[in-house]
C-alpha positions as a Markdown table, in Angstrom:
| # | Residue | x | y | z |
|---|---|---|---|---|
| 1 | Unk | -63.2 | -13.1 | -0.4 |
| 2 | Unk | -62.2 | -9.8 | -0.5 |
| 3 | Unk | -64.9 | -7.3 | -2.6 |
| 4 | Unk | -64.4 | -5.0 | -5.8 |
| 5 | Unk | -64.0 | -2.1 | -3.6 |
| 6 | Unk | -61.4 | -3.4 | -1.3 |
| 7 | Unk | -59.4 | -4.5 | -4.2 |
| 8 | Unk | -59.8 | -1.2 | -5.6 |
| 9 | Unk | -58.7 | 0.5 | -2.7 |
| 10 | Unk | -55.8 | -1.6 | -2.1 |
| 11 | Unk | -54.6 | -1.2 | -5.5 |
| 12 | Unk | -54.9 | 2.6 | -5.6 |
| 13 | Unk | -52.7 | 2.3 | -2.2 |
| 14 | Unk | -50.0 | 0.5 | -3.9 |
| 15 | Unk | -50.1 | 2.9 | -6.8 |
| 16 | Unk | -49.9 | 5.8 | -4.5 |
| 17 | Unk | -46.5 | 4.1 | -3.2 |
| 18 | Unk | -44.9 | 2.5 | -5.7 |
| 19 | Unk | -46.2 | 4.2 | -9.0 |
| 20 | Unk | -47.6 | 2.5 | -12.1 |
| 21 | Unk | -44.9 | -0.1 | -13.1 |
| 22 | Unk | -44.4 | -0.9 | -9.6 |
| 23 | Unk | -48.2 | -1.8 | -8.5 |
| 24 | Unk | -48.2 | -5.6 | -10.2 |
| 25 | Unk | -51.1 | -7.3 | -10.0 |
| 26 | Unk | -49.2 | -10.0 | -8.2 |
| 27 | Unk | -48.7 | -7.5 | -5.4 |
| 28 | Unk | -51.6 | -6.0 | -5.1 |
| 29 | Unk | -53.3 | -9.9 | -5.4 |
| 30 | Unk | -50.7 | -10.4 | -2.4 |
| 31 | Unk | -51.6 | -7.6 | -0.3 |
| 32 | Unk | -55.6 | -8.1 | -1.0 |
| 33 | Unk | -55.0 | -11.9 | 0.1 |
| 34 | Unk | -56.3 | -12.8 | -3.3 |
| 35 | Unk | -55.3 | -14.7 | -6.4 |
| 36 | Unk | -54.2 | -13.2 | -9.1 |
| 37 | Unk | -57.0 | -14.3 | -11.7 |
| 38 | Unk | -59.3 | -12.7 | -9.3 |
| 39 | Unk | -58.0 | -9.7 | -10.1 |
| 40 | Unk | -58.3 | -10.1 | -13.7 |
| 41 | Unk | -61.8 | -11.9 | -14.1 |
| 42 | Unk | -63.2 | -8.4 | -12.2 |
| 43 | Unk | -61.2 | -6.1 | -13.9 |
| 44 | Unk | -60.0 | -7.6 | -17.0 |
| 45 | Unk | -56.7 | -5.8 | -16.9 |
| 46 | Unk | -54.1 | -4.1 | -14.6 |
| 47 | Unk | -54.6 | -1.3 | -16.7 |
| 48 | Unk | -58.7 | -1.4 | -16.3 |
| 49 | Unk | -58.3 | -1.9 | -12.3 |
| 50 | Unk | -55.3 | 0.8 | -11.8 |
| 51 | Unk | -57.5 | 3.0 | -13.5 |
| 52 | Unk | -60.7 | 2.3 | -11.8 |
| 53 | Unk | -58.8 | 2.6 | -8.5 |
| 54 | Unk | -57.1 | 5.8 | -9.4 |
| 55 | Unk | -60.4 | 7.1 | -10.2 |
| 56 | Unk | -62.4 | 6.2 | -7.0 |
| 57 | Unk | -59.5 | 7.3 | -4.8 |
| 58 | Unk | -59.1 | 10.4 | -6.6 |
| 59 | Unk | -63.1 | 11.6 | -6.0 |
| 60 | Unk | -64.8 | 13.8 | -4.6 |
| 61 | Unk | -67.4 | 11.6 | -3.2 |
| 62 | Unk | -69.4 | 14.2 | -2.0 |
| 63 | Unk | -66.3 | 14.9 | 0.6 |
| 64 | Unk | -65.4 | 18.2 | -0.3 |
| 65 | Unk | -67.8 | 21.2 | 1.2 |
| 66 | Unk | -69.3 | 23.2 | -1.4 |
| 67 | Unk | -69.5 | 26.4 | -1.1 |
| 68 | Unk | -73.0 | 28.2 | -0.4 |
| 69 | Unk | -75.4 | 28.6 | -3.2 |
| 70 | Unk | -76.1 | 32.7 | -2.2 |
| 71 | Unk | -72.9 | 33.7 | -0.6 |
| 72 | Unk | -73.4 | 35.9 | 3.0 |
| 73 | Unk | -70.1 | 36.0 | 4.8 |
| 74 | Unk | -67.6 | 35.9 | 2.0 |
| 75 | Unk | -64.3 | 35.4 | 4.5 |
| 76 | Unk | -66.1 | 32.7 | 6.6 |
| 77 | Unk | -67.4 | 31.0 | 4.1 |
| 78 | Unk | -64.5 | 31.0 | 1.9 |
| 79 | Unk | -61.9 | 29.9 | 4.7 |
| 80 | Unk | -64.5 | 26.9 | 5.9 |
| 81 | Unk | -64.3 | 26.2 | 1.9 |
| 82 | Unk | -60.9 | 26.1 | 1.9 |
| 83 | Unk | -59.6 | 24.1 | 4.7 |
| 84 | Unk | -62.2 | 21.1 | 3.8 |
| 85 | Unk | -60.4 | 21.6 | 0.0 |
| 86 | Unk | -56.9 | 21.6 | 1.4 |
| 87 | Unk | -58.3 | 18.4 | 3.7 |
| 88 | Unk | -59.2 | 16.8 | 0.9 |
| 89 | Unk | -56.2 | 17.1 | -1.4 |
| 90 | Unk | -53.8 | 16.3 | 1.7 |
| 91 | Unk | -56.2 | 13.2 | 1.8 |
| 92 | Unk | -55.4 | 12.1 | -1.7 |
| 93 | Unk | -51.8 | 13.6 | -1.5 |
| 94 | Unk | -49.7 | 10.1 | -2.3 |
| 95 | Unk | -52.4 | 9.8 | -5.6 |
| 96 | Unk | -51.7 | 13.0 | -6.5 |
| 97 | Unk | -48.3 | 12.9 | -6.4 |
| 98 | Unk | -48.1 | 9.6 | -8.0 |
| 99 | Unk | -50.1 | 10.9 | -11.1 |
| 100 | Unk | -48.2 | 14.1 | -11.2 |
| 101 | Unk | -44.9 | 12.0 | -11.8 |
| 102 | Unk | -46.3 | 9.9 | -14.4 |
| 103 | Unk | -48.3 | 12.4 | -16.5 |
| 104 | Unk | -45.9 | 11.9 | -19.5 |
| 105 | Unk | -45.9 | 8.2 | -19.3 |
| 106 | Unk | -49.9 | 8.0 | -18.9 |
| 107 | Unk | -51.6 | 11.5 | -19.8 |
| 108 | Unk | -55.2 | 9.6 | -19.0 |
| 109 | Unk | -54.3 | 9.9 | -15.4 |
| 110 | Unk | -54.7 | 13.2 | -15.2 |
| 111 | Unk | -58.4 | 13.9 | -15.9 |
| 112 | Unk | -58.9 | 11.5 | -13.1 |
| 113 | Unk | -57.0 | 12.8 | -10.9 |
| 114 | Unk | -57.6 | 16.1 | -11.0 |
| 115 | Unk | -61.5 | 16.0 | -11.4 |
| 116 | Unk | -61.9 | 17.3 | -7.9 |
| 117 | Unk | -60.0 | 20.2 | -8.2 |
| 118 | Unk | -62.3 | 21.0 | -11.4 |
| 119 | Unk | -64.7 | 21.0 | -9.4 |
| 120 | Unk | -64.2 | 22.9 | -6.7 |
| 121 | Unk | -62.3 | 25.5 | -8.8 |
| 122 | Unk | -65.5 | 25.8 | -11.1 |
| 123 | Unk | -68.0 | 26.0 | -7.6 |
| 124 | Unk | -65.0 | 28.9 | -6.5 |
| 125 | Unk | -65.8 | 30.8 | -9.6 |
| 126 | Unk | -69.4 | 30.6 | -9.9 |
| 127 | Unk | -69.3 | 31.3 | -5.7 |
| 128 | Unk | -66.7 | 34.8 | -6.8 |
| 129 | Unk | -69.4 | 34.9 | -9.9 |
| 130 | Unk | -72.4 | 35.7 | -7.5 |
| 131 | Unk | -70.7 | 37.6 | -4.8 |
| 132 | Unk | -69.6 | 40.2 | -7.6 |
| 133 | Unk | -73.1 | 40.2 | -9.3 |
| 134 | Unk | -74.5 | 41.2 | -5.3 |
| 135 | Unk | -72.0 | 43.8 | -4.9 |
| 136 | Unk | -70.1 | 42.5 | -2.4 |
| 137 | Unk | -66.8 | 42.6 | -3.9 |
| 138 | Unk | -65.3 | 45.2 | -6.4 |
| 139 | Unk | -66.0 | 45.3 | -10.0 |
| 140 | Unk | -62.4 | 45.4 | -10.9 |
| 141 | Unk | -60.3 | 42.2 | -11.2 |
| 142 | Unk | -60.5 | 38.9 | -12.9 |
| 143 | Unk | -62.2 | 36.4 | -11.2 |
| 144 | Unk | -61.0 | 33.3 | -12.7 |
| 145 | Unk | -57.0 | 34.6 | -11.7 |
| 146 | Unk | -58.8 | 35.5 | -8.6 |
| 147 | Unk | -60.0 | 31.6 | -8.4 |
| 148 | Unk | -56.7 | 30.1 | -10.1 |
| 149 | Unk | -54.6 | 32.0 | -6.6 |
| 150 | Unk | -56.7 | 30.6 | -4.1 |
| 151 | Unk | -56.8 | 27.0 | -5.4 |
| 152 | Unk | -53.2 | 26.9 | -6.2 |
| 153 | Unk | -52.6 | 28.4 | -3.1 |
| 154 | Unk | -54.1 | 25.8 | -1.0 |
| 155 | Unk | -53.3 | 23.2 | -3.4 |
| 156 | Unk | -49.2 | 23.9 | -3.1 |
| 157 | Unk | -49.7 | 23.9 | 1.1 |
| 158 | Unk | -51.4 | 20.9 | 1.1 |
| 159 | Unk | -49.1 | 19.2 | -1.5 |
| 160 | Unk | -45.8 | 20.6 | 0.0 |
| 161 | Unk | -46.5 | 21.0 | 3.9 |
| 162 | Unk | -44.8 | 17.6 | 4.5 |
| 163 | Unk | -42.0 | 17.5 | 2.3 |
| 164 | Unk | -41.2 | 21.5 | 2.5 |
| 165 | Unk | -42.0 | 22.0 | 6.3 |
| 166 | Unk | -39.8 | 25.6 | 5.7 |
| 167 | Unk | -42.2 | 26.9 | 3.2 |
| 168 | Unk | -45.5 | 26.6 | 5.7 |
| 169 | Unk | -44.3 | 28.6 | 8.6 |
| 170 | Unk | -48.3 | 28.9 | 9.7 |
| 171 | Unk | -50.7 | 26.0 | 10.6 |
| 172 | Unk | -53.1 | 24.9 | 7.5 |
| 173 | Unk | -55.8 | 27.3 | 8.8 |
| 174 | Unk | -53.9 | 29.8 | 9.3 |
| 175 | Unk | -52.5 | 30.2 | 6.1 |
| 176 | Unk | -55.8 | 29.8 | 4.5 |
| 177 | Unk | -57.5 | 32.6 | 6.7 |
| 178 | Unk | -53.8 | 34.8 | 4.8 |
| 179 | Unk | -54.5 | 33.4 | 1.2 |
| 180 | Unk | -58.5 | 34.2 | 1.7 |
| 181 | Unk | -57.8 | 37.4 | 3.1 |
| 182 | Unk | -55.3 | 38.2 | 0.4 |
| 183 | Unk | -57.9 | 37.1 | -2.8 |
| 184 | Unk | -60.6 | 39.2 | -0.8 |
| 185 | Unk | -58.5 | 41.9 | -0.6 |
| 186 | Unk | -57.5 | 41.9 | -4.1 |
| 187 | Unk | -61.0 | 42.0 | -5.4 |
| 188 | Unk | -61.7 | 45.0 | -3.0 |
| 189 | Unk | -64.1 | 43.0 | -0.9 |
| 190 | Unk | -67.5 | 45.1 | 0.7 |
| 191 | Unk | -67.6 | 42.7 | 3.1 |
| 192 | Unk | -65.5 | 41.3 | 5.8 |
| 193 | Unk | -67.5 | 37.8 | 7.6 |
């Protein structure tokens, strides 16, 4: 019999591939090697289980490395930040994308699936937050635009590598060490780690 979490995460599969309308809980019974009512006596609903999976798929889980609690070597420590963050978006990529075509259709996806990248932009500002109260970077600048760059930065490689292979002329790291350099040099970094 398969278990709650297997059913979950072949679900959020299917959705990933084949979108809301085309995840049926008679293939994703099919594909778990379950009945149907199984699906419905755990979740209730396809709505309640697409959701669910959605959700689960589209955590953090304690995945994503945080950055430190008293930043040291701003570069190093941002680009180790930032290649676990773009790891982790290219890991939930087909979820992402799935969500971001049917935002109109179903607005309570997004929330769920962009929790993550809540989070790790909020630990980015607090990280920029801390490094500025220390000195290490200029006064000048806003640190939240600073923060909103970076993210989106990463974010657009990892969503676009794949399907825009012209657009990422460097390997993942490498463009993160350009975009960290570029933030930091922006905000008229002290440092250089």
């Amino acid at each position: 019999m398969a278990t709650r979490e297997s059913l979950l995460d072949v679900a959020a599969k299917l959705y990933a591939e084949h979108g809301w309308l085309g995840t049926t809980t008679r293939r994703i019974a099919e594909a778990a090697g379950v009945n149907e009512v199984t699906l419905f006596r755990q979740f209730g609903s396809k709505e309640s289980l697409l959701l669910e999976a959605i959700t689960l798929a589209s955590g953090d889980h304690g995945i994503t490395t945080r950055l430190p609690d008293s930043p040291k070597m701003l570069a190093t420590e941002l680009r180790v930040w930032g290649v676990a963050h773009h790891g982790s978006i290219r890991e939930k990529g087909g979820i992402i994308r799935a969500c971001l075509a049917e935002w109109e259709q179903r607005p309570e996806l997004a929330p769920k699936v962009c929790a993550g990248g809540l989070v790790a932009f909020a630990d980015l500002t607090r990280y920029l937050g801390l490094a500025r109260e220390r000195g290490m970077i200029g006064r000048d600048g806003s640190l939240e635009a600073a923060a909103v760059m970076l993210s989106n930065a990463i974010f657009m490689d990892a969503m676009t590598r794949d399907v825009m292979p012209g657009a990422a002329p460097y390997s993942a790291e490498e463009s993160i060490r350009l975009f960290v350099d570029l933030v930091l040099r922006a905000l008229a970094v002290t440092e250089t780690g």
